[in-house]
Tab-separated table of C-alpha atoms in Angstrom:
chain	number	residue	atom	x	y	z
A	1	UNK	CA	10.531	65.817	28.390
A	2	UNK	CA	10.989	63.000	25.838
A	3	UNK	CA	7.533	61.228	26.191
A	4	UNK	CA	6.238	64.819	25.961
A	5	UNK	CA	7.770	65.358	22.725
A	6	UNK	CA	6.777	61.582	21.339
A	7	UNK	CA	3.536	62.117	22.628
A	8	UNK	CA	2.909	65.107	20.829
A	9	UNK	CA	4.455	63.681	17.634
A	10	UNK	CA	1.934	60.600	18.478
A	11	UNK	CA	-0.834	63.064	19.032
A	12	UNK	CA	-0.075	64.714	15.441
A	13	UNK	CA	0.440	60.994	14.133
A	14	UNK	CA	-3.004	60.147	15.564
A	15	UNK	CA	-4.883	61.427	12.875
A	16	UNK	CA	-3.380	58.782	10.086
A	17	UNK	CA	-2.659	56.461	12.457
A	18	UNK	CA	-5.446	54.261	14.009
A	19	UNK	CA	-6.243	53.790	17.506
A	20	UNK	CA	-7.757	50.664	18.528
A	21	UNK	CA	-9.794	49.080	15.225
A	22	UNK	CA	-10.567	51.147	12.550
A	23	UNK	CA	-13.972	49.089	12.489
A	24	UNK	CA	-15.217	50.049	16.179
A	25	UNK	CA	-14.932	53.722	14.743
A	26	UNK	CA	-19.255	53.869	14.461
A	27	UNK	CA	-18.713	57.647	12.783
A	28	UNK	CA	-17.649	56.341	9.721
A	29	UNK	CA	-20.690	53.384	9.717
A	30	UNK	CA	-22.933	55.853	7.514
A	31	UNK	CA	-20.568	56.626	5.086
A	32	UNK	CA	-19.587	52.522	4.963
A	33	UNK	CA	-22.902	51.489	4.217
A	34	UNK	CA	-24.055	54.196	2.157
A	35	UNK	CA	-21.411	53.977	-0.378
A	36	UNK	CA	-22.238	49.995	-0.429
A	37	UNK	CA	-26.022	50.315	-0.858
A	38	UNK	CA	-24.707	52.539	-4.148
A	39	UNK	CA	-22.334	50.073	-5.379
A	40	UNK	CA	-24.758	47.386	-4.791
A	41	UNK	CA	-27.040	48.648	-6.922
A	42	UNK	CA	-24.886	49.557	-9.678
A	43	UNK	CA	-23.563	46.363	-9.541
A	44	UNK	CA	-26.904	44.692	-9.560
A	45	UNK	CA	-28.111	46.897	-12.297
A	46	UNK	CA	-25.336	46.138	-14.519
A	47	UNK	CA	-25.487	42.709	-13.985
A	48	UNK	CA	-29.355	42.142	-14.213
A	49	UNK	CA	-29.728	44.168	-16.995
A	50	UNK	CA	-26.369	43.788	-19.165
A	51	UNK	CA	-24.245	40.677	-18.098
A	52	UNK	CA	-26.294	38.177	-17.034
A	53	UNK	CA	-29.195	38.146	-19.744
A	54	UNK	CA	-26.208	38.490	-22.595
A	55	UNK	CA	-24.455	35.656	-20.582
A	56	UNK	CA	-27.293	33.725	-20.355
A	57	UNK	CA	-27.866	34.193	-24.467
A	58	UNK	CA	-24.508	33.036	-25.149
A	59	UNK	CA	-24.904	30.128	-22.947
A	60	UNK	CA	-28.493	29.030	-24.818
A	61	UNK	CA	-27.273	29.962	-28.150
A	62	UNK	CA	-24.112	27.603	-27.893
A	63	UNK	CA	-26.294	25.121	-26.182
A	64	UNK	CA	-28.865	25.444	-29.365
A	65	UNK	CA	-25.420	25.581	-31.703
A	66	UNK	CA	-24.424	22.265	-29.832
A	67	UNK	CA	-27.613	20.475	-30.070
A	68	UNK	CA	-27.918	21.202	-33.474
A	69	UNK	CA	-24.285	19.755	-34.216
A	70	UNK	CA	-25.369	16.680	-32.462
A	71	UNK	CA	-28.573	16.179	-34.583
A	72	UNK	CA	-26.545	17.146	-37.984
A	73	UNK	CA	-23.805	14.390	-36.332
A	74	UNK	CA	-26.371	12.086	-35.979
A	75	UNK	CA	-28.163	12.775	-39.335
A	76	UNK	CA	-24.744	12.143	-41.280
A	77	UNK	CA	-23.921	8.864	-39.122
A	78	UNK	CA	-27.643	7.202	-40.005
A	79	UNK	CA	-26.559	8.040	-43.311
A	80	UNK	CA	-23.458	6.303	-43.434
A	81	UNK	CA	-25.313	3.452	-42.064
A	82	UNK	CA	-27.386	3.698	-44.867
A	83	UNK	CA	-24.858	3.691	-47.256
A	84	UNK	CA	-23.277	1.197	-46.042
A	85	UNK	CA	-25.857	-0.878	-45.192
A	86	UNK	CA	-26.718	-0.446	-49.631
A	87	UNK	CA	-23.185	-0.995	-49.974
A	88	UNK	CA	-23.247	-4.573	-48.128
A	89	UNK	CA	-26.910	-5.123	-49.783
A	90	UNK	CA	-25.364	-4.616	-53.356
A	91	UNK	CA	-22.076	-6.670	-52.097
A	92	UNK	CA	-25.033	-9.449	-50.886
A	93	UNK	CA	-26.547	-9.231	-54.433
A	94	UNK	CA	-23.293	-9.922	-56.310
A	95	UNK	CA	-21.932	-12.989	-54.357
A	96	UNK	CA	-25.569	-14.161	-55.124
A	97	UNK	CA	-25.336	-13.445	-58.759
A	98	UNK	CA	-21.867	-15.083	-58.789
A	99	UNK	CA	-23.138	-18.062	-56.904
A	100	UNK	CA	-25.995	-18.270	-59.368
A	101	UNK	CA	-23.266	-17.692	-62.037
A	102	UNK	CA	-21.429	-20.725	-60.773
A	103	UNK	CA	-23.969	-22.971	-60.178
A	104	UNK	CA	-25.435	-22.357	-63.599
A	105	UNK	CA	-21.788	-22.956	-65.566
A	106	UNK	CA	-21.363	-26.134	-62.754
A	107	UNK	CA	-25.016	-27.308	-64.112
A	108	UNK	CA	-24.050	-27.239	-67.597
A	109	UNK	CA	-20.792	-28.492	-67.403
A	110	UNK	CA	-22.552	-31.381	-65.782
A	111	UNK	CA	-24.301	-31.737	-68.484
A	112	UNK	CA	-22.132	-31.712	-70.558
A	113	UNK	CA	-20.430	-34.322	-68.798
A	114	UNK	CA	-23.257	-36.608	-67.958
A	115	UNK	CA	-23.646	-36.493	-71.952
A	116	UNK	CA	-20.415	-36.940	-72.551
A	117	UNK	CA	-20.348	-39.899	-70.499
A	118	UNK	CA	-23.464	-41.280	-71.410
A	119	UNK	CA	-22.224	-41.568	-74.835
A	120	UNK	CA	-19.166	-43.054	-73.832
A	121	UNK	CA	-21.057	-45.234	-71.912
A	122	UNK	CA	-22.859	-46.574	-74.766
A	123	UNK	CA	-19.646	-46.720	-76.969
A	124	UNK	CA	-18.286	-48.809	-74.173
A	125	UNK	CA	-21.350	-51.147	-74.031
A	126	UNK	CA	-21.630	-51.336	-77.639
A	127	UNK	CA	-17.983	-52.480	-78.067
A	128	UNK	CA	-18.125	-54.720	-75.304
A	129	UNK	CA	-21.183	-56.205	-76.488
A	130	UNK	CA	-19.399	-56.370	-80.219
A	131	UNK	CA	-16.631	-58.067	-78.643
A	132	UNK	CA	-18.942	-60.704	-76.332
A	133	UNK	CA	-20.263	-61.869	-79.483
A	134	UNK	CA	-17.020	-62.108	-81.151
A	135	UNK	CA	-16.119	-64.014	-78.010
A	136	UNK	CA	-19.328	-66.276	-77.794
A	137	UNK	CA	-18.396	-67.115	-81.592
A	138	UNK	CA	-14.800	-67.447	-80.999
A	139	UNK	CA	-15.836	-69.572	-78.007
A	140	UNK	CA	-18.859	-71.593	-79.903
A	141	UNK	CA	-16.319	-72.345	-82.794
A	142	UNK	CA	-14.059	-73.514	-80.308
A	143	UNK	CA	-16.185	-75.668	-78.594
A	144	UNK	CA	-17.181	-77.032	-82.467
A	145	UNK	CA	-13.817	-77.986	-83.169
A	146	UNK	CA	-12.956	-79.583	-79.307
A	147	UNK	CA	-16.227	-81.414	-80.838
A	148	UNK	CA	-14.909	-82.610	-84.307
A	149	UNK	CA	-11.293	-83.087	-82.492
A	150	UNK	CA	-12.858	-85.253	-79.413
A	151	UNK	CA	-14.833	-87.375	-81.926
A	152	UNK	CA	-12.362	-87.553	-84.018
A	153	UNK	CA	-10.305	-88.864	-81.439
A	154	UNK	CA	-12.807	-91.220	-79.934
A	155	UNK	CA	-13.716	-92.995	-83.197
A	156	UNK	CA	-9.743	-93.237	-83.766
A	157	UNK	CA	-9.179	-94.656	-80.279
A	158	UNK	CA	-12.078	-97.293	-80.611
A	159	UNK	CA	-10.842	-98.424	-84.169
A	160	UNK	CA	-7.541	-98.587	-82.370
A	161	UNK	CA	-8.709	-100.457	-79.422
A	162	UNK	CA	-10.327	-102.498	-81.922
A	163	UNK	CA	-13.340	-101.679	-81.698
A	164	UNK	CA	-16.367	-100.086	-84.324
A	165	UNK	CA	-17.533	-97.409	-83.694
A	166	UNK	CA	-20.331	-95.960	-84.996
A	167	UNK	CA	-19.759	-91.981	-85.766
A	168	UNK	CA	-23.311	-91.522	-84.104
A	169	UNK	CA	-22.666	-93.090	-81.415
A	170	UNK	CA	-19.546	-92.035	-80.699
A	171	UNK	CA	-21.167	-88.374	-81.128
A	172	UNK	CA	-23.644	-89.148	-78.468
A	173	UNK	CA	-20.984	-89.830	-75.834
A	174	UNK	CA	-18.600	-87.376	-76.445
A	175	UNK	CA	-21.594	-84.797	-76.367
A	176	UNK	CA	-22.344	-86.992	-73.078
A	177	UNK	CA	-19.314	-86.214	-71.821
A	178	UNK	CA	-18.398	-82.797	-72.584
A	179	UNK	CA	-21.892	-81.994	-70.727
A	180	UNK	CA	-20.936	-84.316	-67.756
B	1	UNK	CA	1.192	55.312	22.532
B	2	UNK	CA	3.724	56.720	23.940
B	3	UNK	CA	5.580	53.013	24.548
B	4	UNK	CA	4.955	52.128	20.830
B	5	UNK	CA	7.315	55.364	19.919
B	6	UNK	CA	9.780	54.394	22.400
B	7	UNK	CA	9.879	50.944	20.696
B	8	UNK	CA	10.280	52.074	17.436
B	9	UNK	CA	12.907	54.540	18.478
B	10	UNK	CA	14.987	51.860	19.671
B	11	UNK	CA	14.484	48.976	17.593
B	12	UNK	CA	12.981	50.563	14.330
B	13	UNK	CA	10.351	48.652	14.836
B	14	UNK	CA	7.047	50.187	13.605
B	15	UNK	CA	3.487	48.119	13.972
B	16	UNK	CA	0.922	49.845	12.616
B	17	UNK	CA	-1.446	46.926	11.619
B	18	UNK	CA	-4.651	48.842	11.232
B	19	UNK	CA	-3.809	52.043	9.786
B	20	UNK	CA	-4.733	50.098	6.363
B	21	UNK	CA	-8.196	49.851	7.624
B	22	UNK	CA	-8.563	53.582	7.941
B	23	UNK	CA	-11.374	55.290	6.566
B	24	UNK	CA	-10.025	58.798	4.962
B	25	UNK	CA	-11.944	61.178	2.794
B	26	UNK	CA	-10.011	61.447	-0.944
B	27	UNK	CA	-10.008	65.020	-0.752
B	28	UNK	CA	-8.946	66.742	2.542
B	29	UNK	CA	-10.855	67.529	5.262
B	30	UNK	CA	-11.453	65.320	8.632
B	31	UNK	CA	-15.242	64.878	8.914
B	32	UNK	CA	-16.730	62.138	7.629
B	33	UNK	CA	-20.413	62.550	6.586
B	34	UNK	CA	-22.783	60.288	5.234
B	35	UNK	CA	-21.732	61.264	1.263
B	36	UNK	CA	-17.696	62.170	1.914
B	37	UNK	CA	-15.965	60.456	-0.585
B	38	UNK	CA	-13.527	58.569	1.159
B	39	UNK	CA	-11.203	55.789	-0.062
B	40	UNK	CA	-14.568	53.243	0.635
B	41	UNK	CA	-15.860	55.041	-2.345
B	42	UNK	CA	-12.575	54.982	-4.116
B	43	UNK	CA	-12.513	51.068	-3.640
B	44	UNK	CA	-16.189	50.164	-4.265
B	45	UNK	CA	-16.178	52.068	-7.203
B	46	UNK	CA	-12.727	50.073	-8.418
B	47	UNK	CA	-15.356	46.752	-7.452
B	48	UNK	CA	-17.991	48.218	-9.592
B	49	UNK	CA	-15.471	48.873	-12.292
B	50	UNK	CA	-13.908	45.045	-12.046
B	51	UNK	CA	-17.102	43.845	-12.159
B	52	UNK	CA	-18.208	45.211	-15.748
B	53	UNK	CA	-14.796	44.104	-16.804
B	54	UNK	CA	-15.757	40.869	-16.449
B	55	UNK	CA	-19.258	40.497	-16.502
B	56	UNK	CA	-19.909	43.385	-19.329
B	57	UNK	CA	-16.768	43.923	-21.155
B	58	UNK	CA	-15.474	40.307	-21.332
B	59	UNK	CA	-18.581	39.092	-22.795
B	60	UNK	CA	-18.851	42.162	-25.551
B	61	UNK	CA	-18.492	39.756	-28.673
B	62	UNK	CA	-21.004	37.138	-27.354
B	63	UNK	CA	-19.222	34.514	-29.129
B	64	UNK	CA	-20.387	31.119	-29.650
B	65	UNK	CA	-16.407	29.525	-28.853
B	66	UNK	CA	-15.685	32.058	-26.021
B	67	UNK	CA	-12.527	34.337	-25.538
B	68	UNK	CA	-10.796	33.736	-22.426
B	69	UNK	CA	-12.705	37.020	-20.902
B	70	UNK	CA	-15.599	35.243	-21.620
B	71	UNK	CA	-14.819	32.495	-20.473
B	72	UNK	CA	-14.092	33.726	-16.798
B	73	UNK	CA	-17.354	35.622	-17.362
B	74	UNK	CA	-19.220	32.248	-18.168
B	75	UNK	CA	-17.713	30.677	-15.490
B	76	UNK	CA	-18.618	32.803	-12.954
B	77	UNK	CA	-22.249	32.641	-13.934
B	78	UNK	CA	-21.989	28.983	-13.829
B	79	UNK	CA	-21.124	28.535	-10.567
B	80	UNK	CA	-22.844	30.931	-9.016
B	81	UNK	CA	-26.093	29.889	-10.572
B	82	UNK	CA	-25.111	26.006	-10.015
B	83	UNK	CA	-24.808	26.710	-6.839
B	84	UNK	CA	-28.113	28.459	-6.481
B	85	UNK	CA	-30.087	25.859	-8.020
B	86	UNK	CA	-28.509	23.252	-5.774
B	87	UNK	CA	-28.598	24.488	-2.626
B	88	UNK	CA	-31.642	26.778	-3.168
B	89	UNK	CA	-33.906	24.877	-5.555
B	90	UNK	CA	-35.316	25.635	-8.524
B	91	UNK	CA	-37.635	28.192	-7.654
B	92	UNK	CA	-34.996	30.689	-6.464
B	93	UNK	CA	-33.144	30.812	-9.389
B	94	UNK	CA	-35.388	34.323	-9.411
B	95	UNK	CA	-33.377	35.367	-6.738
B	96	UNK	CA	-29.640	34.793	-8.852
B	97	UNK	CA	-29.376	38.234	-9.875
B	98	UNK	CA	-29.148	39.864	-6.593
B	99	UNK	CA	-27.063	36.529	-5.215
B	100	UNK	CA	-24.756	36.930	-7.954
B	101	UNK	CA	-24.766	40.870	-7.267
B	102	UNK	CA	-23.557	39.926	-3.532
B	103	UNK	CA	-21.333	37.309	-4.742
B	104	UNK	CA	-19.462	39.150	-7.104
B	105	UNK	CA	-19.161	42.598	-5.049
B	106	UNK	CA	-17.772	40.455	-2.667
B	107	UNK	CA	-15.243	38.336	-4.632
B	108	UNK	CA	-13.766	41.299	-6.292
B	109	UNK	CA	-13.159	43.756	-3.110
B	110	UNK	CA	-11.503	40.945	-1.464
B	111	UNK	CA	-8.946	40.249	-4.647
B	112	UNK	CA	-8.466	44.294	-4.596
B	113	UNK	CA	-7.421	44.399	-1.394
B	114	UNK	CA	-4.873	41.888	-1.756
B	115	UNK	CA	-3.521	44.497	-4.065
B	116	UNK	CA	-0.478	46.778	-2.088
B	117	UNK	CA	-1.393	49.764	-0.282
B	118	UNK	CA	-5.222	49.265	-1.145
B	119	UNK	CA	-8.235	49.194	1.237
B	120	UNK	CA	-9.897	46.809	1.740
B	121	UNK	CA	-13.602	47.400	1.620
B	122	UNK	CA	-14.869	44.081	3.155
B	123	UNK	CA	-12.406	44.070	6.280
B	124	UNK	CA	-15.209	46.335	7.755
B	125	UNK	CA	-17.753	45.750	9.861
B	126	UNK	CA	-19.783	48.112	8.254
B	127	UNK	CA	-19.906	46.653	5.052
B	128	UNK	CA	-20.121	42.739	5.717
B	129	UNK	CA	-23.252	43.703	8.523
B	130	UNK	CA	-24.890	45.768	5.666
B	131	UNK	CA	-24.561	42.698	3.396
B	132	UNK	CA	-25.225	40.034	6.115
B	133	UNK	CA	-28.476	42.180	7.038
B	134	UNK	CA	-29.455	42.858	3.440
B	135	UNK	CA	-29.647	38.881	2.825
B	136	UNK	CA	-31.501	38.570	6.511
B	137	UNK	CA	-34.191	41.092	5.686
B	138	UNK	CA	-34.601	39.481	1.922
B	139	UNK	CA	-34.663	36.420	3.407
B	140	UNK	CA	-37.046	36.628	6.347
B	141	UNK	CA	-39.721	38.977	3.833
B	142	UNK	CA	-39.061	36.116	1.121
B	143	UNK	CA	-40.265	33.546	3.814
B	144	UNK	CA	-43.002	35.299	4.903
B	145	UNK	CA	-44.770	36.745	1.400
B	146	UNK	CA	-43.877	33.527	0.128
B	147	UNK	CA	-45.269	31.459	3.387
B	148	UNK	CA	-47.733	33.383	5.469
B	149	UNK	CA	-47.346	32.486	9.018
B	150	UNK	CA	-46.263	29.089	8.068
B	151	UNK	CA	-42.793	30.424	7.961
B	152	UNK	CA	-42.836	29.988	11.434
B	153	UNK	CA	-42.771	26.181	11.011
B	154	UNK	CA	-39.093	26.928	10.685
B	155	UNK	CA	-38.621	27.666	14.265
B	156	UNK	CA	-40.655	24.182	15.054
B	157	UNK	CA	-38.985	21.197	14.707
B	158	UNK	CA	-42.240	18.634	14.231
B	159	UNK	CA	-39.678	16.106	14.228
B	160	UNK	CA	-38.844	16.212	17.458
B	161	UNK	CA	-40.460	15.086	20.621
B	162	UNK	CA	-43.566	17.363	21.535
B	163	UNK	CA	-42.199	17.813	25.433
B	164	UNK	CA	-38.894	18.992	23.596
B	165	UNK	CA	-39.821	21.260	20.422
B	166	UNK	CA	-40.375	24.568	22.439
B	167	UNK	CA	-36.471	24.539	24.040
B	168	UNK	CA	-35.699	23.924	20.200
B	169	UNK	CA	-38.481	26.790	18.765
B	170	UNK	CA	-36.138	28.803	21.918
B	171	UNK	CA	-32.538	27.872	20.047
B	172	UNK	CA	-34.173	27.747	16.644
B	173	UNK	CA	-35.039	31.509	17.120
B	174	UNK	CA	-31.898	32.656	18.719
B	175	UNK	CA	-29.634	30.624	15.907
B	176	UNK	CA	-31.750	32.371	13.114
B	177	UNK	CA	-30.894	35.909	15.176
B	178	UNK	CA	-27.948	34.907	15.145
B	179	UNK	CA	-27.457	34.504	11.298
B	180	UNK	CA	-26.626	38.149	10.384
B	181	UNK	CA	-23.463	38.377	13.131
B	182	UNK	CA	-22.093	35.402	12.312
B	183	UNK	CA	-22.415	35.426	8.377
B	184	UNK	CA	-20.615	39.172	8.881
B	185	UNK	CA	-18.391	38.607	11.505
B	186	UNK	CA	-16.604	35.542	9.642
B	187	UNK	CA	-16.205	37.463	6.271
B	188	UNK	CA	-14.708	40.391	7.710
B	189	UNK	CA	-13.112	38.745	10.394
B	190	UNK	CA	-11.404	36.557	8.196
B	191	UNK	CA	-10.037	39.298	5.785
B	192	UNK	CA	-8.789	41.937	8.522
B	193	UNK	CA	-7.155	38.931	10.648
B	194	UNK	CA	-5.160	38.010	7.208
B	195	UNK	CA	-4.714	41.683	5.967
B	196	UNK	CA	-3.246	42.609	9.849
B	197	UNK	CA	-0.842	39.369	10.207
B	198	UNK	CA	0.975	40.361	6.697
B	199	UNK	CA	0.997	43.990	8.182
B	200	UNK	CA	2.790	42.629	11.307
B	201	UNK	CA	4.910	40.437	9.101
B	202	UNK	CA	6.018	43.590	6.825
B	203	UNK	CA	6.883	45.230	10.387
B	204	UNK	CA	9.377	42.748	11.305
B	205	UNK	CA	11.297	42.978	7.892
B	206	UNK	CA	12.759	46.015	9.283
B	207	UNK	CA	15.086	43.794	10.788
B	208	UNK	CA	17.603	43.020	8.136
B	209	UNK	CA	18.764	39.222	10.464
B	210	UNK	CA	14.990	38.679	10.548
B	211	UNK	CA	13.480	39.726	7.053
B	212	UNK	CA	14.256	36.785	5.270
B	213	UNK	CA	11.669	34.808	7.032
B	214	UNK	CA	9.380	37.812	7.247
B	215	UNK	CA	9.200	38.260	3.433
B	216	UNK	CA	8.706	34.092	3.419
B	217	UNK	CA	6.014	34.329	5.769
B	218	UNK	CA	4.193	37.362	4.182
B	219	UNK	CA	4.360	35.287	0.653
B	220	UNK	CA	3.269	32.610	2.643
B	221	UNK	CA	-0.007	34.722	4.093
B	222	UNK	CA	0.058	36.232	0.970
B	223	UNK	CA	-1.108	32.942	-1.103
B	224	UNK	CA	-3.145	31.658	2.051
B	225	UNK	CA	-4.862	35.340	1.834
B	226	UNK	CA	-5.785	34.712	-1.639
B	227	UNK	CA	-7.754	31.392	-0.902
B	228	UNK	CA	-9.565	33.108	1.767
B	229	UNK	CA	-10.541	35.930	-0.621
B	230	UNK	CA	-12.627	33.441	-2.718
B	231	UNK	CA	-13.442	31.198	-0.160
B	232	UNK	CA	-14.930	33.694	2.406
B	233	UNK	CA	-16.929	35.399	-0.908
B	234	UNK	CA	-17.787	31.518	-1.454
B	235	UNK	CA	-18.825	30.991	2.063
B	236	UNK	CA	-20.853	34.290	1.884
B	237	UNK	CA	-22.568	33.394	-1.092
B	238	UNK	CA	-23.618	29.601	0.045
B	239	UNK	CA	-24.801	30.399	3.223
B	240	UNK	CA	-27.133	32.990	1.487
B	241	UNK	CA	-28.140	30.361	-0.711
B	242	UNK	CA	-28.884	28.521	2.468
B	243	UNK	CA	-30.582	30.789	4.116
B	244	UNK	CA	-32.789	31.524	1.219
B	245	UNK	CA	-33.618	27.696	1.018
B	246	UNK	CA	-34.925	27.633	4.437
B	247	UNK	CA	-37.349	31.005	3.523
B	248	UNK	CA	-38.140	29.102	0.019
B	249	UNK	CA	-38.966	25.363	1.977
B	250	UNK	CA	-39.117	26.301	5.860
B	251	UNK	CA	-40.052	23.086	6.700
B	252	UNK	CA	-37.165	20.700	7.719
């Protein structure tokens, strides 16, 4: 009664529904693996033919674009080490031009100096020697008149002391003296 | 069948987890021939037609600083040949057309059948033991046009003790038999298990106490689903890679 009428709804059901797995069902193998041998091939002919050799372009072109980017990179960077390495040659050739600069105006300002002082130096050495000879006359005329005074004195004591004194004599020992 | 309809007369309750893996021709009819149209054909076709999106239309302006098409484009051929030239070697970089063919075929029906009410081309057997045998065949001719009968050497491990190498030339040959079921098995498997736990998920939110956690859940599956898409197509792809590398160098 019932299970009569569900089983004839399930028989009329049967046809979309599946019994049992849908793979099992062999009848349908054919069709299965027809259809995929076609879409295999399309999809290998597409790709072997269209995608893959344009892909593969792309990817050797931007490789090529990217190696050439590097060598341009490097090109530019050996030329700023170029540049800079004139940059710190001509920075090298002015501190030595300055330094020679220096030197030079040092050399002749020592010159200069050494001249100046040279001739001061002789000034100096000419004055002093002007002034040891007014000294040596100062002193000799000194020494003449401690002469003329201690003789003087000597023939004044003796006459005192009561004695006679001869001026030569009395010369001789007071030049006796002032020696001793 | 009969106790599924009683269910669902009491409870509401309707689980019809594999009707989405139906085969149906587009336009009428009940027999299924070898060149019906059927909603494979719809969905392959909607695979072919993602595919020059991507590959063909995303990369129209070939630009030197890439669009973001072309970028996903360029991407995909990155990895895909990457992976090729890793696990493969150099010398089978030949062979990156037809792995990026399998790769992408793959990839893309498994992302449109994440989409609502589609099929789901690579949840069938069919489909993933056409592929899994395509890369078999390719790679057992490769190994032998490219190594004469040393291709054998595969199966004998010169490595190992003499007394032991033919039990391994024995497993050696079963495991490389082997090869095509399990490379298909897993991809499909994989996607129909996911594709029939959300369907079983949907069925329960027609219980309005228990949908709440049903429509959790199926985001849940829904975002695991997703990483299995790529990662099965992923898995598919590297093994063939793998596969290829033992045809390429047979020796171990």
């Amino acid at each position: 009664m019932a299970t009569k009428t569900t089983d004839a709804a399930g028989h009329a059901a049967e046809a979309a529904s599946a019994s049992g797995m849908p793979q099992l069902d062999f009848s349908s193998w054919g069709n299965q693996i027809f259809w995929l041998l076609v879409t295999l091939v399309v999809i290998y002919f597409v790709l072997s033919r269209i995608a893959l050799p344009r892909i593969a372009a792309v990817l050797a072109e931007r490789q090529g674009t990217i190696t050439n980017d590097i060598a341009a990179a490097e090109e530019l960077k050996a030329k700023a080490v170029e540049a800079e390495e004139a940059y710190n040659k001509a920075l090298a050739d002015a501190k030595a031009e300055a330094a020679n600069i220096v030197a030079a105006a040092k050399a002749e300002i020592q010159a200069d100096l050494n001249a100046a002082t040279e001739k001061a130096d002789a000034e100096i050495a000419a004055k002093a020697a002007e002034s040891e000879k007014a000294i040596a006359e100062i002193r000799a005329g000194a020494l003449e008149s401690i002469k003329d005074v201690a003789n003087a004195t000597t023939a004044e004591l003796v006459s005192t002391l009561g004695g006679k004194a001869e001026d030569a004599d009395v010369a001789k020992a007071v030049d006796a003296q002032m020696k001793g | 069948m009969a106790s599924e309809a009683h269910g669902a007369e009491q409870g509401g309750l309707e689980f019809h987890p594999m009707d989405q893996f139906l085969v149906k021709p587009l336009f009428g009819g009940d027999h299924i021939g070898l060149f019906t149209i059927t909603n494979v054909t719809l969905w392959m076709a909607l695979a072919v037609i993602a595919v020059v999106a991507m590959m063909v239309v995303g990369t129209r302006r070939r630009a030197i600083i890439p669009s973001r098409g072309q970028s996903i484009g360029e991407l995909a051929y990155g990895f895909i040949y990457k992976m090729v030239e890793d696990v493969a070697g150099k010398d089978a970089v030949k062979f990156f057309p037809y792995i990026m063919t399998l790769f992408m075929f793959i990839v893309m029906a498994n992302f449109l059948g994440l989409l609502p009410m589609s099929f789901t081309t690579t949840s069938h057997f069919a489909v993933t033991i056409g592929l899994a045998l395509l890369v078999f065949v390719t790679v057992t001719v490769v190994g032998f046009v490219k190594n004469g009968a040393a291709f054998l050497g595969l199966f004998w491990v010169s490595s190992a003790p003499l007394a032991l190498r033919p039990v391994l030339a024995i497993i050696e040959v079963i495991s490389y038999f082997v090869r095509p079921v399990s490379h298909s098995i897993r991809l499909a498997g994989n996607v129909m298990a996911g594709h029939a736990v959300i369907k079983v998920f949907a069925g329960f939110a027609a219980i309005a106490v228990v949908s709440p956690v049903s429509i959790v859940a199926i985001t849940a599956m829904y975002g695991l689903e997703v990483l299995v898409a790529f990662i099965q197509a992923y898995v598919f792809t590297i093994l063939t890679c793998v596969y290829l590398k033992d045809a390429l160098h047979p020796s171990h």
